[in-house]
């Protein structure tokens, strides 16, 4: 996973970004179940019933390294103020059919690729236009 962005200098600013990333990650649909009740465990991790990318069981008392890494990458992405440099999705034309992605990227591709083994579902939408 490639990290892009500048990490804030103060510990308070770093913590704030990591918390923001964690809250955004809470909106995803995860495989498995919380290791404890929602009252005892505020966030989605640790979880029971997970396997990693290679199919190995993930212990229910740990947060997988890939999830921690994705949180850091997401925090750096969230810290970036100017999104105009973000790559926009390509347009695909086949005959008279044209497909293009959404204009604003809501999740960095590298983060979603890292989290993929732990996600119950993640879908994007595409816009279809007749040329």
PDB file of C-alpha atoms in Angstrom:
ATOM      1  CA  UNK A   1       0.000   0.000   0.000  1.00  0.00           C
ATOM      2  CA  UNK A   2       1.417   3.347  -1.013  1.00  0.00           C
ATOM      3  CA  UNK A   3       0.980   6.253   1.367  1.00  0.00           C
ATOM      4  CA  UNK A   4       0.521   9.653  -0.182  1.00  0.00           C
ATOM      5  CA  UNK A   5       0.060  12.889   1.694  1.00  0.00           C
ATOM      6  CA  UNK A   6       1.710  14.739   4.492  1.00  0.00           C
ATOM      7  CA  UNK A   7       1.325  13.417   8.009  1.00  0.00           C
ATOM      8  CA  UNK A   8       0.481  16.202  10.505  1.00  0.00           C
ATOM      9  CA  UNK A   9       3.257  17.261  12.855  1.00  0.00           C
ATOM     10  CA  UNK A  10       1.296  17.170  16.120  1.00  0.00           C
ATOM     11  CA  UNK A  11       0.081  14.043  17.841  1.00  0.00           C
ATOM     12  CA  UNK A  12      -3.342  15.655  18.410  1.00  0.00           C
ATOM     13  CA  UNK A  13      -3.775  16.323  14.677  1.00  0.00           C
ATOM     14  CA  UNK A  14      -2.641  12.781  13.835  1.00  0.00           C
ATOM     15  CA  UNK A  15      -5.103  11.322  16.327  1.00  0.00           C
ATOM     16  CA  UNK A  16      -7.927  13.479  14.946  1.00  0.00           C
ATOM     17  CA  UNK A  17      -7.246  12.238  11.392  1.00  0.00           C
ATOM     18  CA  UNK A  18      -7.097   8.604  12.500  1.00  0.00           C
ATOM     19  CA  UNK A  19     -10.407   9.010  14.358  1.00  0.00           C
ATOM     20  CA  UNK A  20     -11.987  10.600  11.281  1.00  0.00           C
ATOM     21  CA  UNK A  21     -10.748   7.690   9.158  1.00  0.00           C
ATOM     22  CA  UNK A  22     -12.066   5.163  11.702  1.00  0.00           C
ATOM     23  CA  UNK A  23     -15.501   6.793  11.655  1.00  0.00           C
ATOM     24  CA  UNK A  24     -15.564   6.706   7.855  1.00  0.00           C
ATOM     25  CA  UNK A  25     -14.548   3.034   7.940  1.00  0.00           C
ATOM     26  CA  UNK A  26     -17.494   2.344  10.269  1.00  0.00           C
ATOM     27  CA  UNK A  27     -19.836   3.032   7.349  1.00  0.00           C
ATOM     28  CA  UNK A  28     -18.586  -0.063   5.491  1.00  0.00           C
ATOM     29  CA  UNK A  29     -20.244  -3.487   5.610  1.00  0.00           C
ATOM     30  CA  UNK A  30     -17.812  -5.916   7.195  1.00  0.00           C
ATOM     31  CA  UNK A  31     -17.684  -9.700   7.140  1.00  0.00           C
ATOM     32  CA  UNK A  32     -17.963 -11.536  10.434  1.00  0.00           C
ATOM     33  CA  UNK A  33     -19.355 -10.166  13.682  1.00  0.00           C
ATOM     34  CA  UNK A  34     -18.070  -7.837  16.378  1.00  0.00           C
ATOM     35  CA  UNK A  35     -15.968  -9.706  18.916  1.00  0.00           C
ATOM     36  CA  UNK A  36     -18.116  -8.157  21.675  1.00  0.00           C
ATOM     37  CA  UNK A  37     -21.553  -6.561  21.841  1.00  0.00           C
ATOM     38  CA  UNK A  38     -22.012  -3.109  20.330  1.00  0.00           C
ATOM     39  CA  UNK A  39     -22.388  -1.748  23.871  1.00  0.00           C
ATOM     40  CA  UNK A  40     -19.044  -3.200  24.914  1.00  0.00           C
ATOM     41  CA  UNK A  41     -17.248  -2.497  21.632  1.00  0.00           C
ATOM     42  CA  UNK A  42     -17.915   0.825  19.928  1.00  0.00           C
ATOM     43  CA  UNK A  43     -16.114   0.125  16.634  1.00  0.00           C
ATOM     44  CA  UNK A  44     -16.363  -2.708  14.124  1.00  0.00           C
ATOM     45  CA  UNK A  45     -12.992  -4.251  15.050  1.00  0.00           C
ATOM     46  CA  UNK A  46     -11.904  -6.659  16.376  1.00  0.00           C
ATOM     47  CA  UNK A  47     -14.235  -9.119  14.658  1.00  0.00           C
ATOM     48  CA  UNK A  48     -14.905 -12.848  14.796  1.00  0.00           C
ATOM     49  CA  UNK A  49     -15.292 -15.028  11.713  1.00  0.00           C
ATOM     50  CA  UNK A  50     -12.765 -13.313   9.441  1.00  0.00           C
ATOM     51  CA  UNK A  51     -10.154 -14.726   7.125  1.00  0.00           C
ATOM     52  CA  UNK A  52      -7.327 -12.805   5.496  1.00  0.00           C
ATOM     53  CA  UNK A  53      -6.563 -12.513   1.783  1.00  0.00           C
ATOM     54  CA  UNK A  54      -4.866 -15.924   1.850  1.00  0.00           C
ATOM     55  CA  UNK A  55      -7.734 -17.661   3.645  1.00  0.00           C
ATOM     56  CA  UNK A  56      -6.127 -17.857   7.096  1.00  0.00           C
ATOM     57  CA  UNK A  57      -8.360 -17.259  10.115  1.00  0.00           C
ATOM     58  CA  UNK A  58      -7.929 -13.889  11.821  1.00  0.00           C
ATOM     59  CA  UNK A  59      -7.969 -14.070  15.624  1.00  0.00           C
ATOM     60  CA  UNK A  60     -11.058 -12.425  17.097  1.00  0.00           C
ATOM     61  CA  UNK A  61      -9.004 -10.361  19.551  1.00  0.00           C
ATOM     62  CA  UNK A  62      -6.887  -8.466  17.002  1.00  0.00           C
ATOM     63  CA  UNK A  63      -7.363  -5.791  14.382  1.00  0.00           C
ATOM     64  CA  UNK A  64      -5.747  -7.091  11.176  1.00  0.00           C
ATOM     65  CA  UNK A  65      -2.629  -5.221  10.081  1.00  0.00           C
ATOM     66  CA  UNK A  66      -4.247  -4.554   6.699  1.00  0.00           C
ATOM     67  CA  UNK A  67      -7.129  -2.724   8.419  1.00  0.00           C
ATOM     68  CA  UNK A  68      -4.696  -0.575  10.425  1.00  0.00           C
ATOM     69  CA  UNK A  69      -2.689   0.180   7.292  1.00  0.00           C
ATOM     70  CA  UNK A  70      -5.837   1.114   5.375  1.00  0.00           C
ATOM     71  CA  UNK A  71      -6.876   3.426   8.207  1.00  0.00           C
ATOM     72  CA  UNK A  72      -3.559   5.287   7.992  1.00  0.00           C
ATOM     73  CA  UNK A  73      -3.825   5.577   4.201  1.00  0.00           C
ATOM     74  CA  UNK A  74      -7.411   6.813   4.505  1.00  0.00           C
ATOM     75  CA  UNK A  75      -6.384   9.368   7.141  1.00  0.00           C
ATOM     76  CA  UNK A  76      -3.707  10.745   4.819  1.00  0.00           C
ATOM     77  CA  UNK A  77      -6.214  10.852   1.965  1.00  0.00           C
ATOM     78  CA  UNK A  78      -8.728  12.682   4.157  1.00  0.00           C
ATOM     79  CA  UNK A  79      -6.032  15.188   5.174  1.00  0.00           C
ATOM     80  CA  UNK A  80      -5.486  16.196   1.581  1.00  0.00           C
ATOM     81  CA  UNK A  81      -7.263  19.493   0.988  1.00  0.00           C
ATOM     82  CA  UNK A  82      -7.011  19.781  -2.799  1.00  0.00           C
ATOM     83  CA  UNK A  83      -8.742  16.847  -4.507  1.00  0.00           C
ATOM     84  CA  UNK A  84      -8.476  18.298  -8.019  1.00  0.00           C
ATOM     85  CA  UNK A  85      -5.336  16.236  -8.561  1.00  0.00           C
ATOM     86  CA  UNK A  86      -7.148  12.973  -7.734  1.00  0.00           C
ATOM     87  CA  UNK A  87      -7.429  10.744 -10.794  1.00  0.00           C
ATOM     88  CA  UNK A  88     -10.882  10.772 -12.316  1.00  0.00           C
ATOM     89  CA  UNK A  89     -12.420   7.538 -13.573  1.00  0.00           C
ATOM     90  CA  UNK A  90     -11.940   6.667 -17.212  1.00  0.00           C
ATOM     91  CA  UNK A  91     -14.722   6.777 -19.755  1.00  0.00           C
ATOM     92  CA  UNK A  92     -15.341   3.556 -21.637  1.00  0.00           C
ATOM     93  CA  UNK A  93     -17.069   3.647 -25.019  1.00  0.00           C
ATOM     94  CA  UNK A  94     -18.313   0.544 -26.802  1.00  0.00           C
ATOM     95  CA  UNK A  95     -20.205   1.400 -29.975  1.00  0.00           C
ATOM     96  CA  UNK A  96     -22.952   3.792 -28.982  1.00  0.00           C
ATOM     97  CA  UNK A  97     -22.706   2.878 -25.281  1.00  0.00           C
ATOM     98  CA  UNK A  98     -20.658   5.085 -22.977  1.00  0.00           C
ATOM     99  CA  UNK A  99     -19.839   4.314 -19.336  1.00  0.00           C
ATOM    100  CA  UNK A 100     -18.179   6.658 -16.900  1.00  0.00           C
ATOM    101  CA  UNK A 101     -17.574   6.512 -13.177  1.00  0.00           C
ATOM    102  CA  UNK A 102     -18.657   8.996 -10.572  1.00  0.00           C
ATOM    103  CA  UNK A 103     -16.840  12.317 -10.663  1.00  0.00           C
ATOM    104  CA  UNK A 104     -15.863  12.500  -7.000  1.00  0.00           C
ATOM    105  CA  UNK A 105     -13.972   9.594  -5.515  1.00  0.00           C
ATOM    106  CA  UNK A 106     -15.461   8.766  -2.115  1.00  0.00           C
ATOM    107  CA  UNK A 107     -12.862   6.125  -1.183  1.00  0.00           C
ATOM    108  CA  UNK A 108      -9.262   5.767  -2.363  1.00  0.00           C
ATOM    109  CA  UNK A 109      -8.773   2.671  -4.521  1.00  0.00           C
ATOM    110  CA  UNK A 110      -5.719   1.536  -2.547  1.00  0.00           C
ATOM    111  CA  UNK A 111      -7.697   1.590   0.706  1.00  0.00           C
ATOM    112  CA  UNK A 112     -10.578  -0.413  -0.738  1.00  0.00           C
ATOM    113  CA  UNK A 113      -8.221  -2.958  -2.286  1.00  0.00           C
ATOM    114  CA  UNK A 114      -6.528  -3.437   1.096  1.00  0.00           C
ATOM    115  CA  UNK A 115      -9.859  -3.838   2.907  1.00  0.00           C
ATOM    116  CA  UNK A 116     -11.486  -6.078   0.260  1.00  0.00           C
ATOM    117  CA  UNK A 117     -10.905  -9.424   2.048  1.00  0.00           C
ATOM    118  CA  UNK A 118     -12.770  -8.143   5.107  1.00  0.00           C
ATOM    119  CA  UNK A 119     -15.708  -6.458   3.384  1.00  0.00           C
ATOM    120  CA  UNK A 120     -19.121  -8.090   3.092  1.00  0.00           C
ATOM    121  CA  UNK A 121     -19.802  -5.930   0.079  1.00  0.00           C
ATOM    122  CA  UNK A 122     -18.536  -2.863  -1.610  1.00  0.00           C
ATOM    123  CA  UNK A 123     -20.150  -1.623  -4.741  1.00  0.00           C
ATOM    124  CA  UNK A 124     -19.736   1.355  -6.927  1.00  0.00           C
ATOM    125  CA  UNK A 125     -22.075   2.888  -9.366  1.00  0.00           C
ATOM    126  CA  UNK A 126     -21.545   3.757 -12.960  1.00  0.00           C
ATOM    127  CA  UNK A 127     -23.386   6.167 -15.175  1.00  0.00           C
ATOM    128  CA  UNK A 128     -24.611   4.873 -18.514  1.00  0.00           C
ATOM    129  CA  UNK A 129     -25.233   7.325 -21.339  1.00  0.00           C
ATOM    130  CA  UNK A 130     -26.294   6.728 -24.874  1.00  0.00           C
ATOM    131  CA  UNK A 131     -24.049   8.557 -27.333  1.00  0.00           C
TER     132      UNK A 131
END
